[in-house]
């Protein structure tokens, strides 16, 4: 049974819209403006292209990315919405990002270090349509790249409601990571940070929604 989170932030966190059996990460659904450019970037990063029904679908371990949402074209990237960014884990950030750069992918540096310079075990990639992706490292993993997380940006008062809702409705386990709440589900970690300014719902943006199976 597929379970999809639509119009995040406008949710009624008290409502159980789905059964509470354990969910697994399924897909991102993008309302892409430039399908060919987005497709080329994801394939360069190691995604596998499928064409069910003639429509482009990108597969990564733990995730499918659908690039077309009927006839919709989204407006606005992830930054400024309640899903600030999404994330992958690679086995070696410097090695993989060097490969991506050689294929034309623009890679942004990791966060600044207090002592100067930037983290070498982290990077960012932003798609041509504005989907921001954090790249983190796990040298012990056995695949070059796999799905990792979705990072929400919500008002402080909404965070505990959202954490409780995702844990209850989808069977996730709540925890703390870097002093911030998370919900762990098979194939994905949902992370929550406080938004200091109002953030837009994801519906009708390029990153329209994500789905569980």
Short mmCIF file of C-alpha atoms in Angstrom, two decimals:
data_model
loop_
_atom_site.label_atom_id
_atom_site.label_comp_id
_atom_site.label_asym_id
_atom_site.label_seq_id
_atom_site.Cartn_x
_atom_site.Cartn_y
_atom_site.Cartn_z
CA UNK A 1 0.00 0.00 0.00
CA UNK A 2 1.46 3.32 -0.99
CA UNK A 3 1.34 6.17 1.49
CA UNK A 4 2.07 9.68 0.28
CA UNK A 5 2.70 12.87 2.26
CA UNK A 6 1.06 15.81 0.48
CA UNK A 7 1.08 19.49 1.40
CA UNK A 8 3.36 19.00 4.34
CA UNK A 9 2.98 21.71 7.00
CA UNK A 10 -0.69 22.17 6.22
CA UNK A 11 -1.31 18.74 7.75
CA UNK A 12 -3.60 18.10 10.67
CA UNK A 13 -1.01 16.35 12.86
CA UNK A 14 -3.81 14.82 14.95
CA UNK A 15 -5.23 12.95 11.95
CA UNK A 16 -4.32 9.38 11.05
CA UNK A 17 -4.62 9.45 7.27
CA UNK A 18 -2.94 6.05 6.86
CA UNK A 19 -2.73 2.80 8.73
CA UNK A 20 0.05 2.62 11.29
CA UNK A 21 1.86 -0.42 9.88
CA UNK A 22 5.57 0.04 9.20
CA UNK A 23 6.28 2.07 6.07
CA UNK A 24 9.37 1.98 3.86
CA UNK A 25 10.82 4.87 1.89
CA UNK A 26 9.43 4.86 -1.63
CA UNK A 27 9.87 7.88 -3.88
CA UNK A 28 10.25 11.59 -4.44
CA UNK A 29 7.79 13.05 -6.91
CA UNK A 30 9.13 16.06 -8.78
CA UNK A 31 7.11 18.41 -10.96
CA UNK A 32 10.15 19.05 -13.11
CA UNK A 33 10.63 22.05 -15.39
CA UNK A 34 13.63 20.67 -17.29
CA UNK A 35 13.25 16.90 -17.42
CA UNK A 36 16.35 16.25 -19.54
CA UNK A 37 18.63 18.33 -17.30
CA UNK A 38 17.32 16.75 -14.10
CA UNK A 39 17.57 13.26 -15.62
CA UNK A 40 21.16 13.84 -16.73
CA UNK A 41 22.19 15.04 -13.27
CA UNK A 42 20.70 12.08 -11.41
CA UNK A 43 22.18 9.58 -13.86
CA UNK A 44 25.59 11.26 -13.51
CA UNK A 45 25.29 10.80 -9.74
CA UNK A 46 24.80 7.06 -10.18
CA UNK A 47 21.06 6.73 -10.65
CA UNK A 48 19.64 4.15 -13.03
CA UNK A 49 17.14 5.31 -15.64
CA UNK A 50 13.90 3.40 -16.13
CA UNK A 51 11.07 4.34 -18.47
CA UNK A 52 7.84 2.70 -17.28
CA UNK A 53 5.06 3.75 -19.62
CA UNK A 54 7.57 5.97 -21.43
CA UNK A 55 8.02 8.20 -18.36
CA UNK A 56 11.49 8.78 -16.84
CA UNK A 57 12.04 7.21 -13.43
CA UNK A 58 15.41 7.31 -11.68
CA UNK A 59 16.37 4.53 -9.29
CA UNK A 60 18.86 4.70 -6.43
CA UNK A 61 19.26 2.15 -3.66
CA UNK A 62 16.32 2.83 -1.36
CA UNK A 63 14.60 5.39 -3.59
CA UNK A 64 12.86 6.10 -6.88
CA UNK A 65 12.62 9.62 -8.27
CA UNK A 66 9.71 10.38 -10.57
CA UNK A 67 10.44 13.44 -12.69
CA UNK A 68 6.98 14.08 -14.14
CA UNK A 69 3.79 14.82 -12.18
CA UNK A 70 0.97 14.61 -14.76
CA UNK A 71 1.04 17.97 -16.57
CA UNK A 72 2.20 20.03 -13.60
CA UNK A 73 5.32 22.20 -13.55
CA UNK A 74 6.44 23.18 -10.07
CA UNK A 75 7.48 26.64 -8.99
CA UNK A 76 10.27 27.03 -6.45
CA UNK A 77 13.00 24.73 -5.18
CA UNK A 78 13.25 23.04 -1.81
CA UNK A 79 14.85 25.96 0.07
CA UNK A 80 12.03 28.14 1.33
CA UNK A 81 9.68 25.19 1.70
CA UNK A 82 9.03 22.88 4.64
CA UNK A 83 11.35 20.32 3.01
CA UNK A 84 14.55 22.36 3.01
CA UNK A 85 16.62 19.62 1.41
CA UNK A 86 16.96 15.89 0.93
CA UNK A 87 20.03 13.73 1.34
CA UNK A 88 22.14 10.88 0.05
CA UNK A 89 24.99 8.94 1.66
CA UNK A 90 28.03 7.96 -0.40
CA UNK A 91 30.98 5.76 0.45
CA UNK A 92 33.53 8.52 -0.20
CA UNK A 93 32.46 12.14 -0.66
CA UNK A 94 35.65 13.35 -2.29
CA UNK A 95 35.86 10.42 -4.70
CA UNK A 96 32.22 10.48 -5.74
CA UNK A 97 31.96 14.25 -6.11
CA UNK A 98 35.11 14.26 -8.26
CA UNK A 99 33.43 11.71 -10.54
CA UNK A 100 30.27 13.82 -10.69
CA UNK A 101 32.19 17.00 -11.48
CA UNK A 102 33.90 15.21 -14.37
CA UNK A 103 30.40 14.52 -15.74
CA UNK A 104 29.34 18.14 -15.45
CA UNK A 105 27.60 18.13 -12.07
CA UNK A 106 28.07 21.33 -10.08
CA UNK A 107 29.09 20.36 -6.54
CA UNK A 108 28.93 22.82 -3.65
CA UNK A 109 31.29 22.54 -0.66
CA UNK A 110 30.36 21.15 2.72
CA UNK A 111 29.58 23.37 5.69
CA UNK A 112 32.28 25.69 6.99
CA UNK A 113 34.47 24.48 9.85
CA UNK A 114 35.11 26.69 12.92
CA UNK A 115 38.85 26.41 12.25
CA UNK A 116 38.51 27.43 8.60
CA UNK A 117 37.88 25.54 5.42
CA UNK A 118 34.97 23.22 4.79
CA UNK A 119 33.95 19.73 5.79
CA UNK A 120 35.40 17.16 3.40
CA UNK A 121 32.93 14.45 4.40
CA UNK A 122 29.99 16.56 3.24
CA UNK A 123 28.93 18.32 0.04
CA UNK A 124 25.79 19.71 -1.56
CA UNK A 125 24.29 19.40 -5.03
CA UNK A 126 21.40 21.46 -6.33
CA UNK A 127 19.47 20.30 -9.37
CA UNK A 128 18.76 22.73 -12.22
CA UNK A 129 15.21 23.03 -10.88
CA UNK A 130 16.34 23.84 -7.34
CA UNK A 131 16.14 20.55 -5.42
CA UNK A 132 18.89 20.84 -2.83
CA UNK A 133 20.63 17.61 -1.81
CA UNK A 134 23.06 17.07 1.03
CA UNK A 135 25.76 14.47 0.43
CA UNK A 136 27.18 12.75 3.49
CA UNK A 137 29.69 9.95 3.95
CA UNK A 138 29.69 6.44 5.34
CA UNK A 139 32.90 4.66 4.38
CA UNK A 140 31.50 1.35 5.64
CA UNK A 141 28.60 1.16 3.20
CA UNK A 142 28.84 -1.31 0.33
CA UNK A 143 27.19 0.75 -2.44
CA UNK A 144 28.51 4.00 -3.96
CA UNK A 145 25.35 5.98 -3.12
CA UNK A 146 22.03 5.40 -1.40
CA UNK A 147 19.08 7.38 -0.11
CA UNK A 148 19.55 8.88 3.36
CA UNK A 149 17.24 11.57 4.69
CA UNK A 150 14.59 14.27 4.28
CA UNK A 151 15.21 17.47 6.22
CA UNK A 152 12.16 19.45 7.33
CA UNK A 153 12.11 23.12 8.29
CA UNK A 154 9.13 23.77 10.56
CA UNK A 155 7.99 26.26 13.21
CA UNK A 156 9.22 25.19 16.65
CA UNK A 157 5.70 24.49 17.90
CA UNK A 158 5.00 22.16 14.97
CA UNK A 159 8.08 19.98 15.31
CA UNK A 160 6.95 17.75 18.20
CA UNK A 161 3.56 17.32 16.51
CA UNK A 162 5.21 16.30 13.24
CA UNK A 163 7.64 13.91 14.93
CA UNK A 164 4.80 12.23 16.83
CA UNK A 165 2.65 12.02 13.69
CA UNK A 166 5.30 10.41 11.47
CA UNK A 167 6.22 7.97 14.23
CA UNK A 168 2.60 7.02 14.92
CA UNK A 169 1.18 6.91 11.40
CA UNK A 170 4.12 5.29 9.61
CA UNK A 171 5.53 3.20 12.44
CA UNK A 172 8.78 5.16 12.77
CA UNK A 173 11.11 5.38 15.77
CA UNK A 174 11.76 8.84 17.18
CA UNK A 175 15.30 9.69 18.31
CA UNK A 176 17.75 12.58 18.69
CA UNK A 177 20.57 13.39 16.25
CA UNK A 178 22.90 16.35 16.80
CA UNK A 179 20.51 17.71 19.45
CA UNK A 180 17.60 17.70 16.98
CA UNK A 181 14.67 15.27 16.71
CA UNK A 182 14.51 12.64 13.98
CA UNK A 183 12.20 9.80 12.99
CA UNK A 184 13.85 6.65 11.67
CA UNK A 185 12.02 4.56 9.10
CA UNK A 186 13.33 1.77 6.84
CA UNK A 187 15.37 3.45 4.12
CA UNK A 188 15.14 7.02 5.37
CA UNK A 189 15.66 9.31 8.34
CA UNK A 190 13.28 12.25 8.74
CA UNK A 191 15.11 15.19 10.31
CA UNK A 192 13.56 18.32 11.79
CA UNK A 193 15.00 21.81 12.22
CA UNK A 194 13.33 24.97 13.45
CA UNK A 195 12.33 27.51 10.79
CA UNK A 196 12.80 31.11 11.87
CA UNK A 197 10.54 32.40 9.06
CA UNK A 198 7.37 30.99 7.47
CA UNK A 199 8.03 28.18 4.97
CA UNK A 200 5.86 27.24 1.99
CA UNK A 201 4.10 23.88 1.59
CA UNK A 202 5.75 21.54 -0.88
CA UNK A 203 2.61 21.05 -2.98
CA UNK A 204 3.00 22.71 -6.41
CA UNK A 205 6.74 23.24 -5.95
CA UNK A 206 9.32 21.27 -7.94
CA UNK A 207 9.72 18.84 -5.03
CA UNK A 208 6.00 18.27 -4.81
CA UNK A 209 5.86 15.36 -2.36
CA UNK A 210 7.47 12.16 -1.21
CA UNK A 211 5.90 8.74 -0.77
CA UNK A 212 6.21 5.64 1.37
CA UNK A 213 5.49 2.05 0.41
#
